[in-house]
Amino acid sequence: MLDVWHTFNSAQPLTFHADYYPERSRLVYTVGTRVTDLRFHKEESSTKIEFLSEKTKASEKEVVRRFRLEDDMKRMYDEINTDKNMSDAIKRYSGMRVTLNDPWETTLCFLVSQLNNVKRIRKIVRNIKKRYGKKIYGEDNTVYYSIPDAETLSSATVKDLMECGAGFRARYIINSAKYCRDNMNLESLRSLKYQELKEELMRMDGVGEKVADCIALMGYGKLEAFPIDVWVKRTMERLYFEGKNTRIRDIRKFAEDRWGRYAGFAQQYIFWYGRDTLGR
DNA sequence: ACCCAGGCGGGCG
DNA sequence: CGCCCGCATGGG
């Protein structure tokens, strides 16, 4: 059970840097300096992966891991399906996954995301890839660019990142890249539990609670992380707090109590439900 | 022209 | 602690 359309479009890292062709269920994204070009085929109860060629093939394992195809969706749905709002959202977006991405890739995407909109985040991330990434070739020698690593971006200049459209986030990207280069190895954080991980991530300049939760959720697979952005706040208030203005910490507590270890999974449905039904 | 966007850091009381 | 402000930029 995989719904690629909702998974791709629901403002996750793939949304910001990959290419999706819904009519053919084709997805193109980069992993390191390789291009992955694949198609998903819906079967009765599973999803089949077809790589377009040897050249643009990833390991099947990478795809399964990124889309979390081995998760027990039924159990997760059972646990978060606590009320009519959630059951509606689950019905609408059945098969939507919270993807598991590279930690630095996730950090970069969500540094760019702050006080920003999806269309522009996508544009800025693409500009950064083009300016700092390595040129790589996909199917029919189509040109793609890799996502620049922290080492590369640590020597970027504010001026160049501003030209990519990063705005005031430029210094966050540079400072965080430098911090990863000098003081913190994102790979070594994988063994940490959610709370410890979040504290470590927040040492980076420009990474506050919300961005740290996004990185924990989509870069480390901590499904209990519950990022609260303007849409989640608004939607939670509407669905669970009688439309009343509610403090972020109260919303977080509510989500923790209600959805526990799968709060972040629930969060993706709430976020997307809000955006899909409340407009924009 | 005005408001908003998957927020954060810093300063002030 | 809590509150408030500025921040770059493009699209509605």
PDB file of C-alpha atoms (C1' of nucleotides) in Angstrom:
ATOM      1  CA  MET A   1       0.000   0.000   0.000  1.00  0.00           C
ATOM      2  CA  LEU A   2       1.820   3.056  -1.305  1.00  0.00           C
ATOM      3  CA  ASP A   3       0.290   6.271  -2.574  1.00  0.00           C
ATOM      4  CA  VAL A   4       3.103   7.989  -4.433  1.00  0.00           C
ATOM      5  CA  TRP A   5       1.158  11.099  -5.306  1.00  0.00           C
ATOM      6  CA  HIS A   6       0.333  12.081  -1.730  1.00  0.00           C
ATOM      7  CA  THR A   7       3.719  10.953  -0.493  1.00  0.00           C
ATOM      8  CA  PHE A   8       5.523  13.059  -3.064  1.00  0.00           C
ATOM      9  CA  ASN A   9       3.344  16.141  -2.772  1.00  0.00           C
ATOM     10  CA  SER A  10       2.974  16.393   0.997  1.00  0.00           C
ATOM     11  CA  ALA A  11       6.002  18.675   1.484  1.00  0.00           C
ATOM     12  CA  GLN A  12       8.608  16.065   2.329  1.00  0.00           C
ATOM     13  CA  PRO A  13      12.247  16.217   1.182  1.00  0.00           C
ATOM     14  CA  LEU A  14      11.462  14.427  -2.093  1.00  0.00           C
ATOM     15  CA  THR A  15       8.933  17.170  -2.842  1.00  0.00           C
ATOM     16  CA  PHE A  16      11.712  19.716  -2.717  1.00  0.00           C
ATOM     17  CA  HIS A  17      14.341  18.085  -4.878  1.00  0.00           C
ATOM     18  CA  ALA A  18      12.934  15.169  -6.883  1.00  0.00           C
ATOM     19  CA  ASP A  19      10.952  14.938 -10.135  1.00  0.00           C
ATOM     20  CA  TYR A  20       7.643  13.138 -10.281  1.00  0.00           C
ATOM     21  CA  TYR A  21       5.615  12.262 -13.359  1.00  0.00           C
ATOM     22  CA  PRO A  22       2.248  11.110 -12.012  1.00  0.00           C
ATOM     23  CA  GLU A  23       0.828   9.949 -15.332  1.00  0.00           C
ATOM     24  CA  ARG A  24       3.487   7.246 -15.502  1.00  0.00           C
ATOM     25  CA  SER A  25       4.040   6.945 -11.737  1.00  0.00           C
ATOM     26  CA  ARG A  26       7.664   7.741 -12.449  1.00  0.00           C
ATOM     27  CA  LEU A  27       9.958   9.227  -9.838  1.00  0.00           C
ATOM     28  CA  VAL A  28      13.488  10.556 -10.358  1.00  0.00           C
ATOM     29  CA  TYR A  29      15.756  11.489  -7.464  1.00  0.00           C
ATOM     30  CA  THR A  30      19.423  11.498  -6.600  1.00  0.00           C
ATOM     31  CA  VAL A  31      21.203   9.470  -3.957  1.00  0.00           C
ATOM     32  CA  GLY A  32      24.704  10.773  -3.484  1.00  0.00           C
ATOM     33  CA  THR A  33      26.045  11.177  -7.008  1.00  0.00           C
ATOM     34  CA  ARG A  34      23.760   8.625  -8.607  1.00  0.00           C
ATOM     35  CA  VAL A  35      20.392   9.062 -10.254  1.00  0.00           C
ATOM     36  CA  THR A  36      17.516   6.794  -9.302  1.00  0.00           C
ATOM     37  CA  ASP A  37      14.823   6.620 -11.962  1.00  0.00           C
ATOM     38  CA  LEU A  38      11.956   4.267 -11.237  1.00  0.00           C
ATOM     39  CA  ARG A  39       8.310   3.476 -11.660  1.00  0.00           C
ATOM     40  CA  PHE A  40       5.913   2.115  -9.108  1.00  0.00           C
ATOM     41  CA  HIS A  41       3.320  -0.436 -10.103  1.00  0.00           C
ATOM     42  CA  LYS A  42       0.326  -1.047  -7.922  1.00  0.00           C
ATOM     43  CA  GLU A  43      -0.386  -4.678  -7.353  1.00  0.00           C
ATOM     44  CA  GLU A  44      -3.228  -6.093  -5.342  1.00  0.00           C
ATOM     45  CA  SER A  45      -1.707  -5.742  -1.917  1.00  0.00           C
ATOM     46  CA  SER A  46       1.817  -4.575  -2.609  1.00  0.00           C
ATOM     47  CA  THR A  47       3.843  -2.187  -4.727  1.00  0.00           C
ATOM     48  CA  LYS A  48       6.256  -3.332  -7.384  1.00  0.00           C
ATOM     49  CA  ILE A  49       9.344  -1.292  -8.210  1.00  0.00           C
ATOM     50  CA  GLU A  50      10.622  -1.091 -11.773  1.00  0.00           C
ATOM     51  CA  PHE A  51      13.938   0.618 -12.467  1.00  0.00           C
ATOM     52  CA  LEU A  52      14.169   2.196 -15.879  1.00  0.00           C
ATOM     53  CA  SER A  53      17.675   0.914 -16.599  1.00  0.00           C
ATOM     54  CA  GLU A  54      20.899  -0.351 -15.064  1.00  0.00           C
ATOM     55  CA  LYS A  55      22.299   3.143 -15.268  1.00  0.00           C
ATOM     56  CA  THR A  56      19.622   4.705 -13.100  1.00  0.00           C
ATOM     57  CA  LYS A  57      19.023   1.820 -10.788  1.00  0.00           C
ATOM     58  CA  ALA A  58      19.283   1.976  -7.009  1.00  0.00           C
ATOM     59  CA  SER A  59      19.278  -1.031  -4.756  1.00  0.00           C
ATOM     60  CA  GLU A  60      15.785  -2.248  -4.082  1.00  0.00           C
ATOM     61  CA  LYS A  61      16.731  -2.030  -0.434  1.00  0.00           C
ATOM     62  CA  GLU A  62      17.295   1.720  -0.680  1.00  0.00           C
ATOM     63  CA  VAL A  63      13.825   2.252  -2.109  1.00  0.00           C
ATOM     64  CA  VAL A  64      12.161   0.004   0.455  1.00  0.00           C
ATOM     65  CA  ARG A  65      13.980   1.861   3.195  1.00  0.00           C
ATOM     66  CA  ARG A  66      13.207   5.354   1.897  1.00  0.00           C
ATOM     67  CA  PHE A  67       9.517   4.655   1.414  1.00  0.00           C
ATOM     68  CA  ARG A  68       9.342   2.510   4.535  1.00  0.00           C
ATOM     69  CA  LEU A  69       7.612  -0.219   2.567  1.00  0.00           C
ATOM     70  CA  GLU A  70       8.144  -2.741   5.322  1.00  0.00           C
ATOM     71  CA  ASP A  71       6.272  -0.752   7.932  1.00  0.00           C
ATOM     72  CA  ASP A  72       3.139  -2.371   9.263  1.00  0.00           C
ATOM     73  CA  MET A  73       0.692   0.234   7.979  1.00  0.00           C
ATOM     74  CA  LYS A  74      -2.332  -1.527   9.350  1.00  0.00           C
ATOM     75  CA  ARG A  75      -0.982  -1.412  12.863  1.00  0.00           C
ATOM     76  CA  MET A  76       0.042   2.222  12.514  1.00  0.00           C
ATOM     77  CA  TYR A  77      -3.363   3.204  11.206  1.00  0.00           C
ATOM     78  CA  ASP A  78      -5.046   1.270  13.982  1.00  0.00           C
ATOM     79  CA  GLU A  79      -3.031   3.157  16.580  1.00  0.00           C
ATOM     80  CA  ILE A  80      -3.599   6.670  15.226  1.00  0.00           C
ATOM     81  CA  ASN A  81      -7.201   6.135  14.207  1.00  0.00           C
ATOM     82  CA  THR A  82      -8.561   7.644  17.402  1.00  0.00           C
ATOM     83  CA  ASP A  83     -11.391   9.794  16.067  1.00  0.00           C
ATOM     84  CA  LYS A  84     -13.398  10.732  13.008  1.00  0.00           C
ATOM     85  CA  ASN A  85     -10.951  13.403  11.853  1.00  0.00           C
ATOM     86  CA  MET A  86      -8.139  10.914  11.648  1.00  0.00           C
ATOM     87  CA  SER A  87     -10.249   8.213  10.061  1.00  0.00           C
ATOM     88  CA  ASP A  88     -11.288  10.707   7.368  1.00  0.00           C
ATOM     89  CA  ALA A  89      -7.697  11.712   6.734  1.00  0.00           C
ATOM     90  CA  ILE A  90      -6.556   8.087   6.626  1.00  0.00           C
ATOM     91  CA  LYS A  91      -9.282   7.271   4.145  1.00  0.00           C
ATOM     92  CA  ARG A  92      -8.414  10.219   1.909  1.00  0.00           C
ATOM     93  CA  TYR A  93      -4.668   9.655   1.902  1.00  0.00           C
ATOM     94  CA  SER A  94      -4.445   5.947   2.428  1.00  0.00           C
ATOM     95  CA  GLY A  95      -0.955   4.770   1.509  1.00  0.00           C
ATOM     96  CA  MET A  96       0.783   8.081   2.131  1.00  0.00           C
ATOM     97  CA  ARG A  97       4.175   7.431   3.710  1.00  0.00           C
ATOM     98  CA  VAL A  98       6.426   9.486   5.890  1.00  0.00           C
ATOM     99  CA  THR A  99       9.641   8.949   3.961  1.00  0.00           C
ATOM    100  CA  LEU A 100      13.058   8.296   5.462  1.00  0.00           C
ATOM    101  CA  ASN A 101      15.710  10.518   3.897  1.00  0.00           C
ATOM    102  CA  ASP A 102      19.370  11.284   4.333  1.00  0.00           C
ATOM    103  CA  PRO A 103      19.863  13.407   7.499  1.00  0.00           C
ATOM    104  CA  TRP A 104      21.813  16.209   5.830  1.00  0.00           C
ATOM    105  CA  GLU A 105      19.476  16.303   2.847  1.00  0.00           C
ATOM    106  CA  THR A 106      16.601  16.643   5.308  1.00  0.00           C
ATOM    107  CA  THR A 107      18.399  19.327   7.307  1.00  0.00           C
ATOM    108  CA  LEU A 108      19.080  21.392   4.204  1.00  0.00           C
ATOM    109  CA  CYS A 109      15.500  21.122   2.970  1.00  0.00           C
ATOM    110  CA  PHE A 110      13.986  22.169   6.273  1.00  0.00           C
ATOM    111  CA  LEU A 111      16.454  24.984   6.886  1.00  0.00           C
ATOM    112  CA  VAL A 112      15.209  26.375   3.592  1.00  0.00           C
ATOM    113  CA  SER A 113      11.588  25.706   4.572  1.00  0.00           C
ATOM    114  CA  GLN A 114      11.304  28.162   7.415  1.00  0.00           C
ATOM    115  CA  LEU A 115       8.953  31.118   6.884  1.00  0.00           C
ATOM    116  CA  ASN A 116       8.618  29.961   3.292  1.00  0.00           C
ATOM    117  CA  ASN A 117       6.158  28.247   0.984  1.00  0.00           C
ATOM    118  CA  VAL A 118       6.413  24.914  -0.795  1.00  0.00           C
ATOM    119  CA  LYS A 119       6.790  26.284  -4.292  1.00  0.00           C
ATOM    120  CA  ARG A 120       9.624  28.558  -3.313  1.00  0.00           C
ATOM    121  CA  ILE A 121      11.353  25.965  -1.115  1.00  0.00           C
ATOM    122  CA  ARG A 122      11.458  23.720  -4.146  1.00  0.00           C
ATOM    123  CA  LYS A 123      12.899  26.461  -6.292  1.00  0.00           C
ATOM    124  CA  ILE A 124      15.591  27.403  -3.781  1.00  0.00           C
ATOM    125  CA  VAL A 125      16.669  23.803  -3.166  1.00  0.00           C
ATOM    126  CA  ARG A 126      16.931  23.277  -6.917  1.00  0.00           C
ATOM    127  CA  ASN A 127      19.027  26.406  -7.297  1.00  0.00           C
ATOM    128  CA  ILE A 128      21.348  25.229  -4.521  1.00  0.00           C
ATOM    129  CA  LYS A 129      21.711  21.826  -6.192  1.00  0.00           C
ATOM    130  CA  LYS A 130      22.525  23.442  -9.495  1.00  0.00           C
ATOM    131  CA  ARG A 131      25.017  25.862  -7.980  1.00  0.00           C
ATOM    132  CA  TYR A 132      26.797  23.476  -5.575  1.00  0.00           C
ATOM    133  CA  GLY A 133      25.891  19.939  -6.616  1.00  0.00           C
ATOM    134  CA  LYS A 134      27.783  17.672  -8.982  1.00  0.00           C
ATOM    135  CA  LYS A 135      26.488  17.316 -12.488  1.00  0.00           C
ATOM    136  CA  ILE A 136      25.258  13.773 -13.060  1.00  0.00           C
ATOM    137  CA  TYR A 137      23.496  12.058 -15.915  1.00  0.00           C
ATOM    138  CA  GLY A 138      20.275  10.075 -15.921  1.00  0.00           C
ATOM    139  CA  GLU A 139      18.185   8.395 -18.555  1.00  0.00           C
ATOM    140  CA  ASP A 140      18.976   9.627 -22.082  1.00  0.00           C
ATOM    141  CA  ASN A 141      21.798  11.674 -20.582  1.00  0.00           C
ATOM    142  CA  THR A 142      19.387  14.087 -18.960  1.00  0.00           C
ATOM    143  CA  VAL A 143      21.344  16.339 -16.608  1.00  0.00           C
ATOM    144  CA  TYR A 144      20.691  16.241 -12.861  1.00  0.00           C
ATOM    145  CA  TYR A 145      22.536  17.684  -9.913  1.00  0.00           C
ATOM    146  CA  SER A 146      23.402  15.955  -6.681  1.00  0.00           C
ATOM    147  CA  ILE A 147      22.459  17.405  -3.308  1.00  0.00           C
ATOM    148  CA  PRO A 148      25.624  19.120  -2.074  1.00  0.00           C
ATOM    149  CA  ASP A 149      26.989  17.675   1.163  1.00  0.00           C
ATOM    150  CA  ALA A 150      27.733  19.670   4.319  1.00  0.00           C
ATOM    151  CA  GLU A 151      31.445  19.834   3.516  1.00  0.00           C
ATOM    152  CA  THR A 152      30.690  21.537   0.210  1.00  0.00           C
ATOM    153  CA  LEU A 153      28.150  23.968   1.620  1.00  0.00           C
ATOM    154  CA  SER A 154      30.416  24.875   4.544  1.00  0.00           C
ATOM    155  CA  SER A 155      32.481  26.867   2.071  1.00  0.00           C
ATOM    156  CA  ALA A 156      29.529  28.477   0.309  1.00  0.00           C
ATOM    157  CA  THR A 157      29.200  32.237   0.479  1.00  0.00           C
ATOM    158  CA  VAL A 158      26.213  34.202   1.723  1.00  0.00           C
ATOM    159  CA  LYS A 159      26.209  36.119  -1.530  1.00  0.00           C
ATOM    160  CA  ASP A 160      25.921  32.986  -3.690  1.00  0.00           C
ATOM    161  CA  LEU A 161      23.231  31.451  -1.505  1.00  0.00           C
ATOM    162  CA  MET A 162      21.310  34.715  -1.645  1.00  0.00           C
ATOM    163  CA  GLU A 163      21.491  34.479  -5.403  1.00  0.00           C
ATOM    164  CA  CYS A 164      19.936  31.030  -5.064  1.00  0.00           C
ATOM    165  CA  GLY A 165      17.057  32.798  -3.287  1.00  0.00           C
ATOM    166  CA  ALA A 166      17.850  31.545   0.216  1.00  0.00           C
ATOM    167  CA  GLY A 167      17.365  34.983   1.756  1.00  0.00           C
ATOM    168  CA  PHE A 168      18.002  35.249   5.489  1.00  0.00           C
ATOM    169  CA  ARG A 169      18.418  31.461   5.637  1.00  0.00           C
ATOM    170  CA  ALA A 170      21.752  31.661   3.843  1.00  0.00           C
ATOM    171  CA  ARG A 171      23.770  32.072   7.015  1.00  0.00           C
ATOM    172  CA  TYR A 172      21.855  29.231   8.697  1.00  0.00           C
ATOM    173  CA  ILE A 173      22.861  26.884   5.879  1.00  0.00           C
ATOM    174  CA  ILE A 174      26.512  27.892   6.040  1.00  0.00           C
ATOM    175  CA  ASN A 175      26.716  27.832   9.828  1.00  0.00           C
ATOM    176  CA  SER A 176      24.967  24.468  10.101  1.00  0.00           C
ATOM    177  CA  ALA A 177      27.178  22.984   7.399  1.00  0.00           C
ATOM    178  CA  LYS A 178      30.254  24.213   9.258  1.00  0.00           C
ATOM    179  CA  TYR A 179      28.925  22.815  12.519  1.00  0.00           C
ATOM    180  CA  CYS A 180      28.412  19.409  10.898  1.00  0.00           C
ATOM    181  CA  ARG A 181      31.896  19.546   9.424  1.00  0.00           C
ATOM    182  CA  ASP A 182      33.633  20.564  12.641  1.00  0.00           C
ATOM    183  CA  ASN A 183      31.580  19.504  15.635  1.00  0.00           C
ATOM    184  CA  MET A 184      28.894  16.986  14.847  1.00  0.00           C
ATOM    185  CA  ASN A 185      28.567  13.942  12.641  1.00  0.00           C
ATOM    186  CA  LEU A 186      24.950  13.479  11.638  1.00  0.00           C
ATOM    187  CA  GLU A 187      25.529   9.774  10.948  1.00  0.00           C
ATOM    188  CA  SER A 188      26.713   9.206  14.495  1.00  0.00           C
ATOM    189  CA  LEU A 189      23.419  10.505  15.876  1.00  0.00           C
ATOM    190  CA  ARG A 190      21.444   7.576  14.527  1.00  0.00           C
ATOM    191  CA  SER A 191      21.756   5.636  17.755  1.00  0.00           C
ATOM    192  CA  LEU A 192      20.265   8.416  19.875  1.00  0.00           C
ATOM    193  CA  LYS A 193      16.766   8.371  21.208  1.00  0.00           C
ATOM    194  CA  TYR A 194      14.343  11.037  20.037  1.00  0.00           C
ATOM    195  CA  GLN A 195      14.785  13.585  22.837  1.00  0.00           C
ATOM    196  CA  GLU A 196      18.582  13.397  22.836  1.00  0.00           C
ATOM    197  CA  LEU A 197      18.663  13.536  19.054  1.00  0.00           C
ATOM    198  CA  LYS A 198      16.478  16.628  19.014  1.00  0.00           C
ATOM    199  CA  GLU A 199      18.708  18.396  21.515  1.00  0.00           C
ATOM    200  CA  GLU A 200      21.778  17.642  19.426  1.00  0.00           C
ATOM    201  CA  LEU A 201      20.137  18.802  16.207  1.00  0.00           C
ATOM    202  CA  MET A 202      19.112  22.074  17.831  1.00  0.00           C
ATOM    203  CA  ARG A 203      22.767  22.952  18.316  1.00  0.00           C
ATOM    204  CA  MET A 204      22.855  23.880  14.660  1.00  0.00           C
ATOM    205  CA  ASP A 205      22.243  27.523  13.839  1.00  0.00           C
ATOM    206  CA  GLY A 206      18.770  27.911  12.363  1.00  0.00           C
ATOM    207  CA  VAL A 207      17.491  24.617  13.742  1.00  0.00           C
ATOM    208  CA  GLY A 208      14.788  25.209  16.333  1.00  0.00           C
ATOM    209  CA  GLU A 209      12.103  22.879  17.643  1.00  0.00           C
ATOM    210  CA  LYS A 210      10.085  22.615  14.459  1.00  0.00           C
ATOM    211  CA  VAL A 211      12.964  22.017  12.071  1.00  0.00           C
ATOM    212  CA  ALA A 212      14.593  19.599  14.535  1.00  0.00           C
ATOM    213  CA  ASP A 213      11.359  17.620  14.684  1.00  0.00           C
ATOM    214  CA  CYS A 214      11.211  17.486  10.883  1.00  0.00           C
ATOM    215  CA  ILE A 215      14.781  16.197  10.734  1.00  0.00           C
ATOM    216  CA  ALA A 216      14.115  13.660  13.491  1.00  0.00           C
ATOM    217  CA  LEU A 217      10.992  12.461  11.682  1.00  0.00           C
ATOM    218  CA  MET A 218      12.069  12.433   8.037  1.00  0.00           C
ATOM    219  CA  GLY A 219      15.836  12.178   8.393  1.00  0.00           C
ATOM    220  CA  TYR A 220      16.045   9.663  11.240  1.00  0.00           C
ATOM    221  CA  GLY A 221      12.670   7.972  11.163  1.00  0.00           C
ATOM    222  CA  LYS A 222      11.611   9.009  14.657  1.00  0.00           C
ATOM    223  CA  LEU A 223       7.889   8.533  14.172  1.00  0.00           C
ATOM    224  CA  GLU A 224       7.068  10.050  17.556  1.00  0.00           C
ATOM    225  CA  ALA A 225       8.410  13.493  16.518  1.00  0.00           C
ATOM    226  CA  PHE A 226       5.527  15.912  15.978  1.00  0.00           C
ATOM    227  CA  PRO A 227       6.596  19.022  14.022  1.00  0.00           C
ATOM    228  CA  ILE A 228       4.172  21.918  14.471  1.00  0.00           C
ATOM    229  CA  ASP A 229       4.198  24.477  11.686  1.00  0.00           C
ATOM    230  CA  VAL A 230       1.518  27.066  10.913  1.00  0.00           C
ATOM    231  CA  TRP A 231      -0.620  24.513   9.072  1.00  0.00           C
ATOM    232  CA  VAL A 232      -0.476  21.834  11.752  1.00  0.00           C
ATOM    233  CA  LYS A 233      -1.216  24.435  14.414  1.00  0.00           C
ATOM    234  CA  ARG A 234      -4.150  25.832  12.493  1.00  0.00           C
ATOM    235  CA  THR A 235      -5.549  22.414  11.618  1.00  0.00           C
ATOM    236  CA  MET A 236      -5.107  21.004  15.117  1.00  0.00           C
ATOM    237  CA  GLU A 237      -6.860  24.045  16.578  1.00  0.00           C
ATOM    238  CA  ARG A 238      -9.728  23.602  14.173  1.00  0.00           C
ATOM    239  CA  LEU A 239     -10.095  19.849  14.641  1.00  0.00           C
ATOM    240  CA  TYR A 240      -9.345  19.444  18.347  1.00  0.00           C
ATOM    241  CA  PHE A 241      -9.451  22.820  20.116  1.00  0.00           C
ATOM    242  CA  GLU A 242     -12.753  24.292  18.910  1.00  0.00           C
ATOM    243  CA  GLY A 243     -10.913  26.703  16.659  1.00  0.00           C
ATOM    244  CA  LYS A 244      -9.304  28.426  19.618  1.00  0.00           C
ATOM    245  CA  ASN A 245      -5.792  29.792  19.600  1.00  0.00           C
ATOM    246  CA  THR A 246      -3.673  27.209  21.437  1.00  0.00           C
ATOM    247  CA  ARG A 247      -0.064  27.206  22.596  1.00  0.00           C
ATOM    248  CA  ILE A 248       2.320  24.988  20.687  1.00  0.00           C
ATOM    249  CA  ARG A 249       3.345  23.095  23.806  1.00  0.00           C
ATOM    250  CA  ASP A 250      -0.282  22.285  24.566  1.00  0.00           C
ATOM    251  CA  ILE A 251      -0.804  20.978  21.049  1.00  0.00           C
ATOM    252  CA  ARG A 252       2.346  18.879  21.346  1.00  0.00           C
ATOM    253  CA  LYS A 253       1.216  17.425  24.659  1.00  0.00           C
ATOM    254  CA  PHE A 254      -2.174  16.579  23.174  1.00  0.00           C
ATOM    255  CA  ALA A 255      -0.545  14.814  20.207  1.00  0.00           C
ATOM    256  CA  GLU A 256       1.870  12.924  22.448  1.00  0.00           C
ATOM    257  CA  ASP A 257      -0.927  11.669  24.649  1.00  0.00           C
ATOM    258  CA  ARG A 258      -3.182  10.774  21.761  1.00  0.00           C
ATOM    259  CA  TRP A 259      -0.862   9.269  19.182  1.00  0.00           C
ATOM    260  CA  GLY A 260       2.290   8.423  21.140  1.00  0.00           C
ATOM    261  CA  ARG A 261       4.972   6.605  19.194  1.00  0.00           C
ATOM    262  CA  TYR A 262       3.212   7.317  15.883  1.00  0.00           C
ATOM    263  CA  ALA A 263       2.463  11.010  16.489  1.00  0.00           C
ATOM    264  CA  GLY A 264       4.704  12.073  13.618  1.00  0.00           C
ATOM    265  CA  PHE A 265       2.968   9.724  11.251  1.00  0.00           C
ATOM    266  CA  ALA A 266      -0.356  11.212  12.336  1.00  0.00           C
ATOM    267  CA  GLN A 267       1.118  14.679  11.941  1.00  0.00           C
ATOM    268  CA  GLN A 268       1.738  14.139   8.226  1.00  0.00           C
ATOM    269  CA  TYR A 269      -1.925  13.315   7.739  1.00  0.00           C
ATOM    270  CA  ILE A 270      -3.023  16.345   9.722  1.00  0.00           C
ATOM    271  CA  PHE A 271      -0.680  18.652   7.845  1.00  0.00           C
ATOM    272  CA  TRP A 272      -1.808  17.404   4.478  1.00  0.00           C
ATOM    273  CA  TYR A 273      -5.461  17.292   5.463  1.00  0.00           C
ATOM    274  CA  GLY A 274      -5.236  20.929   6.521  1.00  0.00           C
ATOM    275  CA  ARG A 275      -3.551  22.070   3.353  1.00  0.00           C
ATOM    276  CA  ASP A 276      -5.795  19.995   1.148  1.00  0.00           C
ATOM    277  CA  THR A 277      -9.104  21.070   2.661  1.00  0.00           C
ATOM    278  CA  LEU A 278      -8.407  24.533   4.045  1.00  0.00           C
ATOM    279  CA  GLY A 279      -6.936  25.783   0.806  1.00  0.00           C
ATOM    280  CA  ARG A 280      -3.801  27.046  -0.838  1.00  0.00           C
TER     281      ARG A 280
ATOM    282  C1'  DA B   1      -0.721  47.758  -1.827  1.00  0.00           C
ATOM    283  C1'  DC B   2      -1.019  44.029   1.608  1.00  0.00           C
ATOM    284  C1'  DC B   3      -0.607  39.352   3.501  1.00  0.00           C
ATOM    285  C1'  DC B   4       1.368  34.975   3.879  1.00  0.00           C
ATOM    286  C1'  DA B   5       4.654  31.024   3.800  1.00  0.00           C
ATOM    287  C1'  DG B   6       6.280  23.332   6.884  1.00  0.00           C
ATOM    288  C1'  DG B   7      10.430  29.515  12.041  1.00  0.00           C
ATOM    289  C1'  DC B   8      14.357  31.115  14.381  1.00  0.00           C
ATOM    290  C1'  DG B   9      17.441  33.985  17.154  1.00  0.00           C
ATOM    291  C1'  DG B  10      17.957  37.724  20.015  1.00  0.00           C
ATOM    292  C1'  DG B  11      16.512  41.226  23.122  1.00  0.00           C
ATOM    293  C1'  DC B  12      13.656  42.895  26.686  1.00  0.00           C
ATOM    294  C1'  DG B  13      10.722  42.752  30.904  1.00  0.00           C
TER     295       DG B  13
ATOM    296  C1'  DC C   1      10.701  31.830  31.512  1.00  0.00           C
ATOM    297  C1'  DG C   2       7.229  34.559  28.038  1.00  0.00           C
ATOM    298  C1'  DC C   3       6.496  37.851  24.539  1.00  0.00           C
ATOM    299  C1'  DC C   4       7.789  40.465  20.445  1.00  0.00           C
ATOM    300  C1'  DC C   5      10.341  41.819  16.653  1.00  0.00           C
ATOM    301  C1'  DG C   6      13.088  41.562  12.321  1.00  0.00           C
ATOM    302  C1'  DC C   7      14.300  38.793   8.718  1.00  0.00           C
ATOM    303  C1'  DA C   8      14.440  37.965   2.311  1.00  0.00           C
ATOM    304  C1'  DT C   9      11.531  36.860  -1.204  1.00  0.00           C
ATOM    305  C1'  DG C  10       7.923  35.759  -4.477  1.00  0.00           C
ATOM    306  C1'  DG C  11       3.141  34.576  -5.157  1.00  0.00           C
ATOM    307  C1'  DG C  12      -1.870  35.374  -4.276  1.00  0.00           C
TER     308       DG C  12
END
